[in-house]
Amino acid sequence: MQPSNTLQQSLFTQLPHLHADWQGVMAEPAIHKQLQALDDWLIPQVAAGTTIYPKHPFKALELSAPEQVKVVILGQDPYHGPEQAQGLSFSVPDHVRTPPSLRNMFKELHAEYPDITTPPTNDLSHWAWQGVLLLNTSLTVENGKAGSHAKQGWESITDALLLHLLNFDTPKVFLLWGNHAQAKVPLIQRHAKKGPIEILCSNHPSPLSALRPPVPFMGNGHFRKTNDWLISQNHEPINWLS
């Protein structure tokens, strides 16, 4: 039996669930063409029985309207195990064991907010509802093969989504953890023409890099720094732990 979080339908059948502004990005001729090429590549694999995650690749765009985005957490690609990926970077359903990177994120959160004892939830939808865009640079992956859908065309689409965000005046914090995410710094800086932005960089929360130099993830203070900056811009902070 296939896991419940597998891709089953054409990407185009999911577009009506996106916020209208994101739909506009997907309708741009170059992006539509790239999306069609991806669909033509993915759907035959699905029909042949290849297990591809997640079921809803655009979930982040369903939960976060672009004009409301205050924080961007950029991941690389979805989790590649059964029942894990749900279309939000770093997030998994609550019934799934906490992945190591997410576990380190929770450790850092509790280090920054030691007085808050609310148990974290693996499902980070409550962040998305508050304006945190949980976006991966590739939105699909094959079962058991990390990075398998990199350089297949997703990057041009997710770059277009990032650029679209920069058309809005809403102050935004970009949390860029690891070299892959930090490769987007020039793109963001070059096109940040509206609204103030803050870019915070550190190592990735993966156990392989979370404690290593040059900027360890553990102890980076990014969750509190994000909220302090949002408050300085007269914006509501993110309630990270509920």
PDB file of C-alpha atoms in Angstrom, residues 5 13 17 48 69 105 125 130 151 169 208 232:
ATOM      1  CA  ASN A   5       1.293  11.406   1.543  1.00  0.00           C
ATOM      2  CA  THR A  13      -5.289  20.069 -10.265  1.00  0.00           C
ATOM      3  CA  HIS A  17      -6.314  25.673  -3.804  1.00  0.00           C
ATOM      4  CA  ALA A  48       4.344   3.662 -13.306  1.00  0.00           C
ATOM      5  CA  VAL A  69       4.219  36.611   4.760  1.00  0.00           C
ATOM      6  CA  MET A 105      14.909  23.538  15.875  1.00  0.00           C
ATOM      7  CA  SER A 125       0.936  24.710  10.079  1.00  0.00           C
ATOM      8  CA  GLN A 130       0.838  33.408  11.208  1.00  0.00           C
ATOM      9  CA  LYS A 151      17.670  20.603 -10.957  1.00  0.00           C
ATOM     10  CA  ASP A 169       5.767  46.154   1.471  1.00  0.00           C
ATOM     11  CA  LEU A 208      25.731  17.034  10.806  1.00  0.00           C
ATOM     12  CA  SER A 232      10.808  46.934  15.705  1.00  0.00           C
TER      13      SER A 232
END
